mmCIF file of C-alpha atoms in Angstrom:
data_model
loop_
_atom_site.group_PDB
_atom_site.id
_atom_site.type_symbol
_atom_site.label_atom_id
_atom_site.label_comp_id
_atom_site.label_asym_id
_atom_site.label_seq_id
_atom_site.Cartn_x
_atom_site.Cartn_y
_atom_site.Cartn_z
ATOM 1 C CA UNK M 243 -92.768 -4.317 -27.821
ATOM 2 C CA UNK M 244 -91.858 -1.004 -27.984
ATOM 3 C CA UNK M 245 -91.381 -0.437 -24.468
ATOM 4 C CA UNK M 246 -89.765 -2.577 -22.051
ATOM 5 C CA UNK M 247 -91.850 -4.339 -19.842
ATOM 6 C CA UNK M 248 -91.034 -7.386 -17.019
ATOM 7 C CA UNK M 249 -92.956 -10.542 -17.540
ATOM 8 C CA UNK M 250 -93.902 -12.306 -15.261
ATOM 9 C CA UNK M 251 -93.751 -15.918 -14.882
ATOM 10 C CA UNK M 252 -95.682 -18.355 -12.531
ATOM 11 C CA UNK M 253 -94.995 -22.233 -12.736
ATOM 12 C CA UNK M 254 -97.537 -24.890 -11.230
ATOM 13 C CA UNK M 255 -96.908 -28.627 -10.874
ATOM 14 C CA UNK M 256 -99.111 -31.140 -10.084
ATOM 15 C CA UNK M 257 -97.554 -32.934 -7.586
ATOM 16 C CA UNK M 258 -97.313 -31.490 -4.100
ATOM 17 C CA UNK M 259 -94.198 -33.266 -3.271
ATOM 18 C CA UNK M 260 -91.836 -31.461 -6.300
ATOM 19 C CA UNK M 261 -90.012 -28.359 -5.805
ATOM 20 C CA UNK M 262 -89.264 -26.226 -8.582
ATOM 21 C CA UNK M 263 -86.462 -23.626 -9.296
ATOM 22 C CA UNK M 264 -87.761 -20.686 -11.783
ATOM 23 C CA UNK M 265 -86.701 -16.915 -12.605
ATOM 24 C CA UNK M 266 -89.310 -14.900 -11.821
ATOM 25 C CA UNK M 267 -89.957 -13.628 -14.720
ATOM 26 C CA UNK M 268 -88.017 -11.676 -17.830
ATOM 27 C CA UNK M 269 -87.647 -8.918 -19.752
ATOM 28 C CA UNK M 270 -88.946 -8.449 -23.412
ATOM 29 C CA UNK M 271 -86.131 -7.435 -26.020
ATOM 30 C CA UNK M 272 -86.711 -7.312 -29.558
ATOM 31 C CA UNK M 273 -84.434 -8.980 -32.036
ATOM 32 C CA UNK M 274 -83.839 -5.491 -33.932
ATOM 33 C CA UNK M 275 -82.622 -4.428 -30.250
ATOM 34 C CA UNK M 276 -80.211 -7.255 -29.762
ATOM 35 C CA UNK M 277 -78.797 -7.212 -33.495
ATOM 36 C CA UNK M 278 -78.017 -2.985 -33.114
ATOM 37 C CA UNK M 279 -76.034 -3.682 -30.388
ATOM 38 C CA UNK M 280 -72.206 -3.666 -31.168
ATOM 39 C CA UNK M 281 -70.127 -6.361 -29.420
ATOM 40 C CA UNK M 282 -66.588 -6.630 -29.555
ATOM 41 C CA UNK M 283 -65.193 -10.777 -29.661
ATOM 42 C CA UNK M 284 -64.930 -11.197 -26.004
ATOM 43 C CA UNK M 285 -68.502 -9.460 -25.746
ATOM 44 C CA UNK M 286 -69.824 -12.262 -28.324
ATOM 45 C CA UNK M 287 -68.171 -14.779 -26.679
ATOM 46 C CA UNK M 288 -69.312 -14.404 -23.358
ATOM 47 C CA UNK M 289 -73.105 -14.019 -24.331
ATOM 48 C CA UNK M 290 -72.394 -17.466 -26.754
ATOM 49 C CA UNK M 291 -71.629 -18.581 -23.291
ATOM 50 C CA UNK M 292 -74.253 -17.387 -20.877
ATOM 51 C CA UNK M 293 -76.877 -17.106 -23.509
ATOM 52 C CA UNK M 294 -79.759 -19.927 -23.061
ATOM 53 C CA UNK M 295 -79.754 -20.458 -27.071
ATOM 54 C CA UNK M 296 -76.667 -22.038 -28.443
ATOM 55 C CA UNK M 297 -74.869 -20.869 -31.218
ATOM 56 C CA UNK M 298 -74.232 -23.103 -34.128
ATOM 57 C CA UNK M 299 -71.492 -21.116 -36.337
ATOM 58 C CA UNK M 300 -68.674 -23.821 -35.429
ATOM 59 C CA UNK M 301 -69.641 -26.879 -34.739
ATOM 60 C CA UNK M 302 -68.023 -28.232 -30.982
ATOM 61 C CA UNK M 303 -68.411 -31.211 -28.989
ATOM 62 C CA UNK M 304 -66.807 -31.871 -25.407
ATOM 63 C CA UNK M 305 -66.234 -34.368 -23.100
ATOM 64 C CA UNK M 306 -65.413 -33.134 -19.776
ATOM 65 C CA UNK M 307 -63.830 -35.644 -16.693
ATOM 66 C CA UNK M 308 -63.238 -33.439 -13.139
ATOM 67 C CA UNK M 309 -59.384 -34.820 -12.053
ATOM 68 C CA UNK M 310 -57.756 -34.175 -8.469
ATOM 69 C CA UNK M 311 -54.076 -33.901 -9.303
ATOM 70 C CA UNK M 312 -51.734 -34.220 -5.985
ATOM 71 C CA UNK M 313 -49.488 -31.014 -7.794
ATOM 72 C CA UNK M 314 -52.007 -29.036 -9.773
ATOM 73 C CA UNK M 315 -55.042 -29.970 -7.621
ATOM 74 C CA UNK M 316 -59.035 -29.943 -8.821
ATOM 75 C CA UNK M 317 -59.044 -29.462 -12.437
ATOM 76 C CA UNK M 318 -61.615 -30.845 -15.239
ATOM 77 C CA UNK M 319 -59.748 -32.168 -18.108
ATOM 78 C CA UNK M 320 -61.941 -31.481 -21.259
ATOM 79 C CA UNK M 321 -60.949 -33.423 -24.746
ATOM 80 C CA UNK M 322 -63.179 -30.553 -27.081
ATOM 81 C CA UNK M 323 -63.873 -31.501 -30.624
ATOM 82 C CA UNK M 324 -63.690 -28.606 -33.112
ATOM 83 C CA UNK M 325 -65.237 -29.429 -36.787
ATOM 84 C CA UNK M 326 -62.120 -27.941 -38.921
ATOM 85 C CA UNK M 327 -64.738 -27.526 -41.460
ATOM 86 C CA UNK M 328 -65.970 -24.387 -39.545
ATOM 87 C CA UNK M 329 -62.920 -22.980 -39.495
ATOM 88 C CA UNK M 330 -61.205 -20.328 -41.781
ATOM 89 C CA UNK M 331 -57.916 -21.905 -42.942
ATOM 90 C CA UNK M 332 -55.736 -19.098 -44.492
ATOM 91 C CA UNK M 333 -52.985 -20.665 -46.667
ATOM 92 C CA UNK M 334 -49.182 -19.642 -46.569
ATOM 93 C CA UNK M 335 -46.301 -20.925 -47.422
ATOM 94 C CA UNK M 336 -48.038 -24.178 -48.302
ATOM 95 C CA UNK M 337 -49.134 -24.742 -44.926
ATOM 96 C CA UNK M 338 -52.682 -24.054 -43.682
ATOM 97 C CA UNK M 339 -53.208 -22.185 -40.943
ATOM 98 C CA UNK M 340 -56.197 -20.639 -38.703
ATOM 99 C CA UNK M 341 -56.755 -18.560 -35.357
ATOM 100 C CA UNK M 342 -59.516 -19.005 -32.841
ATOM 101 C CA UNK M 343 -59.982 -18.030 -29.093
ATOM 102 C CA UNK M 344 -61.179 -20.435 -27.122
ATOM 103 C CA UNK M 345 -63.267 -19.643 -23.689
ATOM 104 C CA UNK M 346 -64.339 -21.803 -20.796
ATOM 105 C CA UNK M 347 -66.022 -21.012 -17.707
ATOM 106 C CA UNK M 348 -67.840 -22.593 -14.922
ATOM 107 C CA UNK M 349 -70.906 -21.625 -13.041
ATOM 108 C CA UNK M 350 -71.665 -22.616 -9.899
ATOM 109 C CA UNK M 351 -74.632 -24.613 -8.814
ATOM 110 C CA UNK M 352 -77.267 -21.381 -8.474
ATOM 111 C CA UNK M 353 -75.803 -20.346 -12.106
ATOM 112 C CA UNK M 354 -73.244 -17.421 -11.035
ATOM 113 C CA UNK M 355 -70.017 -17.495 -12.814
ATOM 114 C CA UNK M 356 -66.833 -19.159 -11.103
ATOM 115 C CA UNK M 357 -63.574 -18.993 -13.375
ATOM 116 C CA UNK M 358 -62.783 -17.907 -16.607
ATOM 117 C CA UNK M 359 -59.849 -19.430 -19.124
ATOM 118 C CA UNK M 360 -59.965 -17.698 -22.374
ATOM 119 C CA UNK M 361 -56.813 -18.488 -24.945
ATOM 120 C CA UNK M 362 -55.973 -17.794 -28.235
ATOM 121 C CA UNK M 363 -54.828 -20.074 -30.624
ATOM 122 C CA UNK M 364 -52.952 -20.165 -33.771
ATOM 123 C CA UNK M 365 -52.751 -23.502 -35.548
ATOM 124 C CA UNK M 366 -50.751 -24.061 -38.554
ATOM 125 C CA UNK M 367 -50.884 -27.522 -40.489
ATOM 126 C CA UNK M 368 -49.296 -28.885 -43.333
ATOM 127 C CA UNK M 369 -51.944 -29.448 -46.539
ATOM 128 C CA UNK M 370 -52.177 -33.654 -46.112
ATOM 129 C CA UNK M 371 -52.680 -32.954 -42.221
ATOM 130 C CA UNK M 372 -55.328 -29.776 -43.174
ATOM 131 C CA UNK M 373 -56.813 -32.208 -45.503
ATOM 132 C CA UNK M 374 -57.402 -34.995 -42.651
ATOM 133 C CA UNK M 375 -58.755 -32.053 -40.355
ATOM 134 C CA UNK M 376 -61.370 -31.001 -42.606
ATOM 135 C CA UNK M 377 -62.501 -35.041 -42.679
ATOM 136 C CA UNK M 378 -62.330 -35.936 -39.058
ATOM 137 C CA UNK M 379 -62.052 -32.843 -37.380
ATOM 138 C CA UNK M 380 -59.929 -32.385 -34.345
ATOM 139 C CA UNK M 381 -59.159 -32.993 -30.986
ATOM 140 C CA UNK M 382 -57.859 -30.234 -27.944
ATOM 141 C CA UNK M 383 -57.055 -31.472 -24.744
ATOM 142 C CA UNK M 384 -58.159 -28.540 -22.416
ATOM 143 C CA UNK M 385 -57.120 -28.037 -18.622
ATOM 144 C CA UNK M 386 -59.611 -25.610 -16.796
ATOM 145 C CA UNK M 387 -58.687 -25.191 -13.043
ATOM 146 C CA UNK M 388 -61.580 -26.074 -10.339
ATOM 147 C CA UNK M 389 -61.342 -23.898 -6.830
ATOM 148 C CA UNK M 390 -63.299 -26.548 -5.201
ATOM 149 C CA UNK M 391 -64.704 -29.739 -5.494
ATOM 150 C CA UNK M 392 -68.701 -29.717 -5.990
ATOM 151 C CA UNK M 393 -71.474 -28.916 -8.920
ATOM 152 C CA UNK M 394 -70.299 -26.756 -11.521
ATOM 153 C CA UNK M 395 -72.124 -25.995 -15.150
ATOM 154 C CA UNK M 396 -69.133 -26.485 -17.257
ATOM 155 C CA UNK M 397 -68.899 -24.537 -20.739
ATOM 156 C CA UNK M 398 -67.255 -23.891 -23.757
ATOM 157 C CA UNK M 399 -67.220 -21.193 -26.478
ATOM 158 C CA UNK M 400 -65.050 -21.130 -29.642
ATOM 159 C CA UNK M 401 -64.743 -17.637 -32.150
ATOM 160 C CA UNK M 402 -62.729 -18.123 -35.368
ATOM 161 C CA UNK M 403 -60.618 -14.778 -35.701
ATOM 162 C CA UNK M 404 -60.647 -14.847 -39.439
ATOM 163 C CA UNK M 405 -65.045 -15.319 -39.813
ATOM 164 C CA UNK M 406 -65.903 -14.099 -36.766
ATOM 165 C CA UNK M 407 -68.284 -17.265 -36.336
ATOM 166 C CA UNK M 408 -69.176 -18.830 -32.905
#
C-alpha cells in the first residue's frame, strides 16, 4: 500500500471454553519500506531478535537449562551451536580467525523485553582446529542472568562482523 493503514484482526474459535491471546491488529509496511531503511549492527540485531520471521544467514541452534546458583543466583545456562561454515574466517599468521557479536535477551511472559547481554567475540584457531570447525561446528557455553524465577521467551541472535550476516 501506499499509505499506511491499521489492519484489523478478529480471531474466532469454536469452542466456548478456549481463550485466546491476539494483537489487535497490524500495520501494513512494504518490503521496499523495510529494505530503505538503514540499520546500524545493533539495529539488525535487535529486529533479528524481536522480529516474528527468523533469519537464516548463520545457522544457530541452542539449548537453554534455567540454573539457581547459591553465589550468582537465577541464571539460564545456554550451550549455543554456531555452524563455523557461516562464518567469515580471515586468515593470519596461519591461524584462522573470525569476529561476531553475540546477543541474548529475554522477554517476559506478555512479550516485553527483560535483560539484554550482547558480547563481542573474537575467535582465533589454528588451521587443523578451523578445519574441524567448519565439519562439526561449534559449541559456546553462554551465561545470561535471570532477575527472577518464572516464564521468560529466551533468545539468541548472532552477526558475523566480517559479512554482516545474521
Amino acid at each position: 500500500p501506499k499509505k499506511n493503514k491499521f489492519n484489523k484482526l478478529e480471531i474466532k474459535v469454536l469452542r466456548p471454553d478456549l481463550k485466546v491471546r491476539y494483537r489487535s491488529g497490524f500495520f501494513a509496511i512494504t518490503d521496499e519500506k523495510i529494505q530503505n531503511v538503514a540499520q546500524t549492527p545493533q539495529q539488525k540485531l535487535l529486529t533479528a531478535l524481536t522480529s516474528p520471521f527468523g533469519t537464516n544467514g548463520v545457522n544457530l541452534r541452542f539449548y537453554p537449562v534455567y540454573q539457581n546458583d547459591a553465589k550468582l543466583g537465577n541464571l539460564v545456562q545456554a550451550l549455543v551451536y554456531i555452524d563455523a561454515k557461516d562464518l567469515k574466517f580471515t586468515e593470519t599468521n596461519g591461524k584462522r580467525k573470525a569476529n561476531f557479536d553475540l546477543v541474548a535477551m529475554t522477554f517476559g511472559d506478555n512479550g516485553n523485553p527483560i535483560d539484554k547481554l550482547s558480547k563481542n567475540y573474537t575467535l582465533e584457531v589454528s588451521e587443523k582446529v578451523y578445519q574441524n570447525m567448519l565439519n562439526n561446528g561449534f559449541v559456546y557455553n553462554l551465561t545470561v542472568p535471570i532477575q527472577k524465577a518464572g516464564a521468560y521467551q529466551f533468545r539468541i541472535a548472532l552477526r558475523d562482523t566480517v559479512s554482516d550476516n545474521i
